[in-house]
Amino acid sequence: MLDWHDIQIFLEVARSQRLTDAARRLGLDHSTLSRRTRRFEQKLNTQLFERSTHGYHLTEAGQQLLAHAEEMARHAFEAGESLTDKNHQISGQIRLGVTEGFSTWVIAPLLSAFCERHPGVTLDLLALPRVVNLSRHEADLAITVERPVSPGLVISRLCDYRLRLYGSEGYLARHGTPQHLSELGDHRLVGYVDDLIFSEQLSYLEPLLEPSTIGKPPHFTMRSTSVTTQHAACVHGAGLAILPCFMASTSPTLRNVLEREIAVDRQFWITARQEQRRLARVRLLWDYLREALEANRAFLMGAAKELVIPETTTD
C-alpha cells in the first residue's frame, strides 16, 4: 500500500524539480526530504527521479506515478472541499499570479473590496515579471498576457487593455514632442530587454521602429524586464515609453505622444486548473474579477482616468 505522505512528498518534488524548493514548501529540511525520497524509491524498488546539478527530473516510471498521484491529490482535495462547504462559509487561501504592472495598478486595488467582503479568505498575490506556472502549482489562479495552451486548464478572456506612447513633461520640454512616427529615431526610448521578454505580446515597440519608418537605429537610454521600472524611468524623464493606459493615467506629469499613430491593444486571460476552478472560493474570486474589470473597461482602454472600486458591502 502506498503511504499518502510519501505521495505528497513525491508530488512536491516532481512539481518543484528542485529539492530545496520542495523542502521549503513542505516544511522539511533538505537532507530529510532527500532521505524520504530515496526511501520511497526503495520501497517501490523503482527509480522515480533522475538527479543532476540541474534538479530532479522524473524518469519514465516517475511520469507514470505522477498521473496517479495527481488524481489521488485531486480526489483528496475535492473530498475536503465538499465537507468544508457544508458550513456555508467562504474561507481558505487563494494564491493569484498576475503580471506585476497589472497587479500593482489594477488588481491589488480591486481586491481590497473582495477582502472586505470575505474576511475568511487569505489572498496571496504573486506579482511577477513572468508567467506563473499553474502546472507546478505555483498558484490557484493566473492572469496572463497570452492565452495559455496547457491541457487541463479552464481559460477565459478576462479583459482588453490599451497601451500608448508617453513622455514626461520634463523630457518633452527638453527634447521636444515628436509629431510623426518617423521622428522617433531622434528621441530617447525606454523599453524591454529584448532577449528577456517573457511574452511576444510585450514586443510593442519592435514593429514601430523599423528602419524604413524611423530612418535610423532606435536609441534606448534604458531597458528593463519590469514595466514598473520602465514607468518610473519615463516619469523621471529618461525617455519615451509605451505604457498601459491604466498605468500612465495615474501619473499627472506623463503626456500621451503620437496619439493618432500609436495605440496597442492587448488582452488579459484568466486561467486555473480544473480541480481548483471547482473550489467555491476560487469561483468566487474568478467571478468577482470578471465583473470588476468589466466595470472598468473604459479605464483599461484609456477612456477614463480613475479605477472604479466595487462596493465593500459584505454578501
C-alpha positions as a Markdown table, in Angstrom:
| # | Residue | x | y | z |
|---|---|---|---|---|
| 1 | Met | 0.0 | 0.0 | 0.0 |
| 2 | Leu | 1.2 | 3.5 | -0.8 |
| 3 | Asp | 1.6 | 5.9 | 2.0 |
| 4 | Trp | -0.2 | 9.2 | 1.3 |
| 5 | His | 2.6 | 11.2 | 2.9 |
| 6 | Asp | 5.1 | 9.6 | 0.5 |
| 7 | Ile | 2.8 | 10.6 | -2.4 |
| 8 | Gln | 2.6 | 14.2 | -1.2 |
| 9 | Ile | 6.4 | 14.4 | -1.0 |
| 10 | Phe | 6.7 | 12.8 | -4.4 |
| 11 | Leu | 4.3 | 15.3 | -5.9 |
| 12 | Glu | 6.0 | 18.3 | -4.4 |
| 13 | Val | 9.5 | 17.2 | -5.6 |
| 14 | Ala | 8.0 | 16.4 | -9.1 |
| 15 | Arg | 6.4 | 19.9 | -9.3 |
| 16 | Ser | 9.3 | 21.9 | -7.9 |
| 17 | Gln | 12.1 | 19.9 | -9.7 |
| 18 | Arg | 14.4 | 21.3 | -7.0 |
| 19 | Leu | 14.8 | 19.6 | -3.6 |
| 20 | Thr | 15.4 | 22.9 | -1.8 |
| 21 | Asp | 12.2 | 24.5 | -3.1 |
| 22 | Ala | 10.2 | 21.3 | -2.3 |
| 23 | Ala | 11.7 | 21.2 | 1.2 |
| 24 | Arg | 10.7 | 24.8 | 1.9 |
| 25 | Arg | 7.1 | 24.2 | 0.8 |
| 26 | Leu | 6.8 | 21.0 | 2.8 |
| 27 | Gly | 8.4 | 22.5 | 5.9 |
| 28 | Leu | 11.2 | 19.9 | 5.9 |
| 29 | Asp | 15.0 | 20.2 | 5.8 |
| 30 | His | 16.9 | 19.3 | 2.7 |
| 31 | Ser | 18.5 | 16.2 | 4.0 |
| 32 | Thr | 15.3 | 14.8 | 5.5 |
| 33 | Leu | 13.5 | 15.2 | 2.2 |
| 34 | Ser | 16.3 | 13.6 | 0.3 |
| 35 | Arg | 16.2 | 10.6 | 2.6 |
| 36 | Arg | 12.4 | 10.3 | 2.3 |
| 37 | Thr | 12.5 | 10.4 | -1.5 |
| 38 | Arg | 15.2 | 7.7 | -1.7 |
| 39 | Arg | 13.3 | 5.6 | 0.8 |
| 40 | Phe | 10.1 | 5.8 | -1.2 |
| 41 | Glu | 12.0 | 4.7 | -4.3 |
| 42 | Gln | 13.5 | 1.8 | -2.4 |
| 43 | Lys | 10.0 | 0.8 | -1.1 |
| 44 | Leu | 8.8 | 0.7 | -4.7 |
| 45 | Asn | 12.0 | -0.8 | -6.0 |
| 46 | Thr | 11.8 | 1.8 | -8.8 |
| 47 | Gln | 13.8 | 4.9 | -9.6 |
| 48 | Leu | 11.4 | 7.8 | -9.9 |
| 49 | Phe | 13.9 | 10.7 | -10.4 |
| 50 | Glu | 17.0 | 11.4 | -12.4 |
| 51 | Arg | 19.2 | 13.5 | -10.1 |
| 52 | Ser | 21.6 | 16.1 | -11.5 |
| 53 | Thr | 23.0 | 19.5 | -10.8 |
| 54 | His | 20.0 | 21.0 | -12.7 |
| 55 | Gly | 17.5 | 19.4 | -10.3 |
| 56 | Tyr | 15.2 | 16.4 | -10.0 |
| 57 | His | 13.5 | 15.2 | -13.2 |
| 58 | Leu | 11.1 | 12.3 | -13.5 |
| 59 | Thr | 12.0 | 9.0 | -15.0 |
| 60 | Glu | 9.5 | 7.2 | -17.2 |
| 61 | Ala | 8.3 | 5.3 | -14.1 |
| 62 | Gly | 8.1 | 8.6 | -12.3 |
| 63 | Gln | 5.9 | 10.0 | -15.1 |
| 64 | Gln | 3.6 | 7.0 | -14.7 |
| 65 | Leu | 3.3 | 7.5 | -11.0 |
| 66 | Leu | 2.7 | 11.3 | -11.4 |
| 67 | Ala | -0.6 | 10.7 | -13.3 |
| 68 | His | -1.9 | 8.5 | -10.5 |
| 69 | Ala | -0.6 | 10.8 | -7.8 |
| 70 | Glu | -2.2 | 13.9 | -9.3 |
| 71 | Glu | -5.5 | 12.0 | -9.5 |
| 72 | Met | -5.2 | 11.0 | -5.8 |
| 73 | Ala | -4.4 | 14.6 | -4.8 |
| 74 | Arg | -7.4 | 15.9 | -6.8 |
| 75 | His | -9.8 | 13.4 | -5.1 |
| 76 | Ala | -8.4 | 14.2 | -1.6 |
| 77 | Phe | -8.7 | 17.9 | -2.3 |
| 78 | Glu | -12.3 | 17.7 | -3.5 |
| 79 | Ala | -13.3 | 15.5 | -0.6 |
| 80 | Gly | -12.0 | 18.1 | 1.8 |
| 81 | Glu | -13.7 | 20.9 | 0.0 |
| 82 | Ser | -17.1 | 19.2 | -0.1 |
| 83 | Leu | -17.0 | 18.9 | 3.7 |
| 84 | Thr | -15.8 | 22.4 | 4.1 |
| 85 | Asp | -18.6 | 23.8 | 2.1 |
| 86 | Lys | -21.1 | 22.3 | 4.5 |
| 87 | Asn | -20.7 | 25.2 | 6.9 |
| 88 | His | -21.7 | 27.8 | 4.1 |
| 89 | Gln | -18.7 | 29.9 | 5.0 |
| 90 | Ile | -16.2 | 31.0 | 2.3 |
| 91 | Ser | -12.8 | 30.7 | 3.8 |
| 92 | Gly | -9.3 | 29.4 | 3.0 |
| 93 | Gln | -6.3 | 30.5 | 0.9 |
| 94 | Ile | -6.2 | 31.6 | -2.7 |
| 95 | Arg | -2.9 | 32.2 | -4.5 |
| 96 | Leu | -3.3 | 34.5 | -7.5 |
| 97 | Gly | -0.5 | 35.1 | -10.0 |
| 98 | Val | -0.5 | 38.3 | -12.0 |
| 99 | Thr | 1.9 | 40.3 | -14.1 |
| 100 | Glu | 3.4 | 42.9 | -11.9 |
| 101 | Gly | 2.1 | 46.1 | -13.6 |
| 102 | Phe | -1.5 | 44.9 | -13.8 |
| 103 | Ser | -1.2 | 43.6 | -10.3 |
| 104 | Thr | 0.1 | 46.9 | -8.8 |
| 105 | Trp | -2.1 | 49.4 | -10.6 |
| 106 | Val | -5.4 | 47.4 | -11.1 |
| 107 | Ile | -5.7 | 44.0 | -9.3 |
| 108 | Ala | -4.4 | 45.0 | -5.8 |
| 109 | Pro | -6.8 | 48.0 | -5.5 |
| 110 | Leu | -9.7 | 45.9 | -6.8 |
| 111 | Leu | -9.0 | 43.1 | -4.3 |
| 112 | Ser | -9.4 | 45.4 | -1.3 |
| 113 | Ala | -13.2 | 45.2 | -1.8 |
| 114 | Phe | -13.0 | 41.4 | -2.2 |
| 115 | Cys | -11.1 | 41.1 | 1.1 |
| 116 | Glu | -13.6 | 43.3 | 2.9 |
| 117 | Arg | -16.5 | 41.2 | 1.7 |
| 118 | His | -14.8 | 37.9 | 2.5 |
| 119 | Pro | -12.6 | 38.2 | 5.6 |
| 120 | Gly | -12.3 | 34.5 | 5.9 |
| 121 | Val | -10.3 | 34.3 | 2.7 |
| 122 | Thr | -6.5 | 34.8 | 2.7 |
| 123 | Leu | -5.1 | 36.1 | -0.7 |
| 124 | Asp | -1.6 | 35.5 | -1.8 |
| 125 | Leu | -0.9 | 37.9 | -4.7 |
| 126 | Leu | 2.1 | 36.9 | -6.7 |
| 127 | Ala | 3.1 | 40.0 | -8.7 |
| 128 | Leu | 5.8 | 38.7 | -11.1 |
| 129 | Pro | 7.5 | 39.9 | -14.3 |
| 130 | Arg | 6.9 | 36.4 | -15.8 |
| 131 | Val | 4.2 | 33.8 | -16.3 |
| 132 | Val | 3.1 | 31.9 | -13.2 |
| 133 | Asn | 3.3 | 28.1 | -13.7 |
| 134 | Leu | 0.0 | 26.5 | -12.7 |
| 135 | Ser | 1.1 | 23.0 | -13.7 |
| 136 | Arg | 3.8 | 23.3 | -10.9 |
| 137 | His | 1.1 | 24.5 | -8.5 |
| 138 | Glu | 2.7 | 27.9 | -8.1 |
| 139 | Ala | -0.8 | 29.4 | -7.9 |
| 140 | Asp | -4.5 | 28.6 | -7.9 |
| 141 | Leu | -5.4 | 31.3 | -10.5 |
| 142 | Ala | -3.3 | 33.2 | -13.0 |
| 143 | Ile | -3.9 | 36.3 | -15.1 |
| 144 | Thr | -1.6 | 36.2 | -18.2 |
| 145 | Val | -1.0 | 38.3 | -21.3 |
| 146 | Glu | -1.1 | 35.3 | -23.5 |
| 147 | Arg | -3.8 | 32.6 | -23.9 |
| 148 | Pro | -2.4 | 29.5 | -22.1 |
| 149 | Val | -2.2 | 26.3 | -24.1 |
| 150 | Ser | -1.5 | 23.7 | -21.4 |
| 151 | Pro | -4.1 | 20.9 | -21.2 |
| 152 | Gly | -6.3 | 20.6 | -18.1 |
| 153 | Leu | -6.8 | 24.3 | -17.7 |
| 154 | Val | -10.0 | 26.4 | -17.6 |
| 155 | Ile | -9.3 | 29.5 | -19.6 |
| 156 | Ser | -11.3 | 32.7 | -20.2 |
| 157 | Arg | -10.6 | 36.1 | -21.8 |
| 158 | Leu | -10.7 | 38.5 | -18.9 |
| 159 | Cys | -10.4 | 41.9 | -20.4 |
| 160 | Asp | -8.9 | 44.1 | -23.1 |
| 161 | Tyr | -6.4 | 46.9 | -22.4 |
| 162 | Arg | -4.7 | 49.6 | -24.4 |
| 163 | Leu | -1.1 | 50.9 | -24.4 |
| 164 | Arg | 0.1 | 54.2 | -25.8 |
| 165 | Leu | 3.4 | 56.2 | -26.1 |
| 166 | Tyr | 4.1 | 58.5 | -23.2 |
| 167 | Gly | 6.7 | 61.1 | -22.3 |
| 168 | Ser | 7.1 | 63.2 | -19.1 |
| 169 | Glu | 6.6 | 67.0 | -19.3 |
| 170 | Gly | 10.2 | 67.5 | -18.4 |
| 171 | Tyr | 11.5 | 65.2 | -21.2 |
| 172 | Leu | 9.2 | 66.8 | -23.8 |
| 173 | Ala | 10.3 | 70.3 | -22.7 |
| 174 | Arg | 14.0 | 69.4 | -23.1 |
| 175 | His | 13.8 | 67.3 | -26.3 |
| 176 | Gly | 10.6 | 68.4 | -28.0 |
| 177 | Thr | 7.4 | 66.4 | -28.8 |
| 178 | Pro | 7.5 | 64.2 | -31.9 |
| 179 | Gln | 4.8 | 65.0 | -34.4 |
| 180 | His | 5.2 | 61.9 | -36.6 |
| 181 | Leu | 6.2 | 58.3 | -36.1 |
| 182 | Ser | 9.3 | 58.9 | -38.3 |
| 183 | Glu | 10.7 | 61.3 | -35.7 |
| 184 | Leu | 11.1 | 58.5 | -33.0 |
| 185 | Gly | 14.6 | 57.9 | -34.3 |
| 186 | Asp | 15.6 | 61.3 | -32.9 |
| 187 | His | 14.3 | 60.5 | -29.4 |
| 188 | Arg | 15.4 | 58.5 | -26.4 |
| 189 | Leu | 13.4 | 55.4 | -25.7 |
| 190 | Val | 12.7 | 53.2 | -22.7 |
| 191 | Gly | 11.6 | 49.6 | -23.2 |
| 192 | Tyr | 12.1 | 45.9 | -22.5 |
| 193 | Val | 15.3 | 43.9 | -22.6 |
| 194 | Asp | 14.7 | 42.1 | -25.9 |
| 195 | Asp | 16.1 | 38.7 | -25.1 |
| 196 | Leu | 14.5 | 38.6 | -21.7 |
| 197 | Ile | 10.9 | 39.4 | -22.7 |
| 198 | Phe | 8.7 | 36.6 | -21.3 |
| 199 | Ser | 5.9 | 37.0 | -23.9 |
| 200 | Glu | 5.8 | 38.1 | -27.5 |
| 201 | Gln | 2.7 | 40.1 | -26.6 |
| 202 | Leu | 5.1 | 42.6 | -24.9 |
| 203 | Ser | 7.1 | 43.4 | -28.1 |
| 204 | Tyr | 5.2 | 46.7 | -28.6 |
| 205 | Leu | 8.0 | 48.8 | -30.0 |
| 206 | Glu | 9.6 | 46.4 | -32.5 |
| 207 | Pro | 7.1 | 46.9 | -35.3 |
| 208 | Leu | 7.2 | 50.7 | -34.8 |
| 209 | Leu | 10.9 | 51.0 | -35.0 |
| 210 | Glu | 11.6 | 49.6 | -38.5 |
| 211 | Pro | 14.5 | 51.5 | -40.3 |
| 212 | Ser | 12.1 | 52.2 | -43.1 |
| 213 | Thr | 9.8 | 54.0 | -40.6 |
| 214 | Ile | 12.2 | 56.0 | -38.4 |
| 215 | Gly | 15.2 | 56.2 | -40.8 |
| 216 | Lys | 17.9 | 55.4 | -38.2 |
| 217 | Pro | 18.5 | 52.8 | -35.4 |
| 218 | Pro | 16.5 | 53.4 | -32.3 |
| 219 | His | 18.3 | 54.9 | -29.2 |
| 220 | Phe | 17.3 | 53.2 | -25.9 |
| 221 | Thr | 18.6 | 55.0 | -22.9 |
| 222 | Met | 17.2 | 52.4 | -20.6 |
| 223 | Arg | 15.8 | 48.9 | -20.8 |
| 224 | Ser | 14.2 | 46.8 | -18.1 |
| 225 | Thr | 12.5 | 43.5 | -17.6 |
| 226 | Ser | 10.0 | 45.4 | -15.4 |
| 227 | Val | 7.2 | 47.6 | -16.8 |
| 228 | Thr | 7.0 | 49.2 | -13.4 |
| 229 | Thr | 10.7 | 50.3 | -13.7 |
| 230 | Gln | 10.0 | 51.5 | -17.3 |
| 231 | His | 7.1 | 53.6 | -15.9 |
| 232 | Ala | 9.4 | 55.1 | -13.2 |
| 233 | Ala | 12.1 | 55.9 | -15.8 |
| 234 | Cys | 9.6 | 57.5 | -18.1 |
| 235 | Val | 8.1 | 59.6 | -15.3 |
| 236 | His | 11.6 | 60.9 | -14.4 |
| 237 | Gly | 12.4 | 61.9 | -18.0 |
| 238 | Ala | 14.7 | 59.0 | -19.2 |
| 239 | Gly | 12.8 | 58.8 | -22.5 |
| 240 | Leu | 9.6 | 57.9 | -24.3 |
| 241 | Ala | 7.9 | 54.6 | -23.3 |
| 242 | Ile | 4.9 | 52.6 | -24.4 |
| 243 | Leu | 2.9 | 52.0 | -21.2 |
| 244 | Pro | -0.5 | 50.6 | -20.4 |
| 245 | Cys | -3.1 | 53.5 | -20.2 |
| 246 | Phe | -4.2 | 52.2 | -16.7 |
| 247 | Met | -0.6 | 52.8 | -15.5 |
| 248 | Ala | 0.2 | 56.1 | -17.2 |
| 249 | Ser | -3.2 | 57.8 | -16.4 |
| 250 | Thr | -2.2 | 57.8 | -12.7 |
| 251 | Ser | 0.9 | 59.9 | -13.4 |
| 252 | Pro | -0.1 | 63.6 | -13.8 |
| 253 | Thr | 3.2 | 64.5 | -15.4 |
| 254 | Leu | 3.0 | 62.0 | -18.3 |
| 255 | Arg | 1.7 | 63.1 | -21.7 |
| 256 | Asn | 0.4 | 60.9 | -24.5 |
| 257 | Val | 2.5 | 61.3 | -27.6 |
| 258 | Leu | 1.6 | 60.4 | -31.2 |
| 259 | Glu | -2.0 | 59.6 | -30.1 |
| 260 | Arg | -3.3 | 59.1 | -33.7 |
| 261 | Glu | -0.4 | 56.8 | -34.7 |
| 262 | Ile | 0.3 | 54.6 | -31.7 |
| 263 | Ala | -2.4 | 52.6 | -29.9 |
| 264 | Val | -1.6 | 49.0 | -29.0 |
| 265 | Asp | -4.5 | 46.7 | -27.8 |
| 266 | Arg | -3.8 | 43.6 | -25.8 |
| 267 | Gln | -5.8 | 41.1 | -23.7 |
| 268 | Phe | -5.5 | 39.6 | -20.3 |
| 269 | Trp | -6.6 | 35.9 | -19.8 |
| 270 | Ile | -7.7 | 34.3 | -16.5 |
| 271 | Thr | -7.0 | 30.6 | -16.0 |
| 272 | Ala | -7.0 | 27.9 | -13.4 |
| 273 | Arg | -6.5 | 24.1 | -13.2 |
| 274 | Gln | -9.9 | 22.3 | -13.5 |
| 275 | Glu | -9.8 | 21.0 | -9.9 |
| 276 | Gln | -9.0 | 24.4 | -8.5 |
| 277 | Arg | -11.7 | 26.1 | -10.6 |
| 278 | Arg | -14.3 | 23.9 | -8.8 |
| 279 | Leu | -13.5 | 25.4 | -5.4 |
| 280 | Ala | -16.1 | 27.8 | -4.1 |
| 281 | Arg | -13.6 | 30.5 | -3.0 |
| 282 | Val | -11.8 | 30.3 | -6.4 |
| 283 | Arg | -15.0 | 30.5 | -8.3 |
| 284 | Leu | -16.0 | 33.5 | -6.2 |
| 285 | Leu | -12.7 | 35.4 | -7.0 |
| 286 | Trp | -12.9 | 34.4 | -10.6 |
| 287 | Asp | -16.4 | 35.9 | -11.0 |
| 288 | Tyr | -15.5 | 39.0 | -8.9 |
| 289 | Leu | -12.6 | 39.8 | -11.1 |
| 290 | Arg | -14.6 | 39.4 | -14.3 |
| 291 | Glu | -17.3 | 41.7 | -13.0 |
| 292 | Ala | -14.9 | 44.3 | -11.6 |
| 293 | Leu | -12.9 | 44.5 | -14.8 |
| 294 | Glu | -15.9 | 44.7 | -17.0 |
| 295 | Ala | -17.0 | 47.8 | -14.9 |
| 296 | Asn | -13.5 | 49.3 | -15.6 |
| 297 | Arg | -13.4 | 48.8 | -19.4 |
| 298 | Ala | -13.1 | 52.5 | -20.0 |
| 299 | Phe | -10.2 | 52.8 | -17.6 |
| 300 | Leu | -8.4 | 49.9 | -19.1 |
| 301 | Met | -8.8 | 51.3 | -22.6 |
| 302 | Gly | -7.6 | 54.8 | -21.7 |
| 303 | Ala | -11.0 | 56.5 | -21.9 |
| 304 | Ala | -11.3 | 57.1 | -18.1 |
| 305 | Lys | -8.8 | 58.4 | -15.6 |
| 306 | Glu | -9.8 | 56.6 | -12.4 |
| 307 | Leu | -10.3 | 53.0 | -11.4 |
| 308 | Val | -13.8 | 52.2 | -10.2 |
| 309 | Ile | -13.6 | 50.2 | -6.9 |
| 310 | Pro | -16.6 | 48.0 | -6.2 |
| 311 | Glu | -18.7 | 48.5 | -3.0 |
| 312 | Thr | -17.3 | 46.7 | 0.0 |
| 313 | Thr | -20.6 | 45.6 | 1.5 |
| 314 | Thr | -20.5 | 42.0 | 2.6 |
| 315 | Asp | -22.7 | 39.4 | 0.9 |
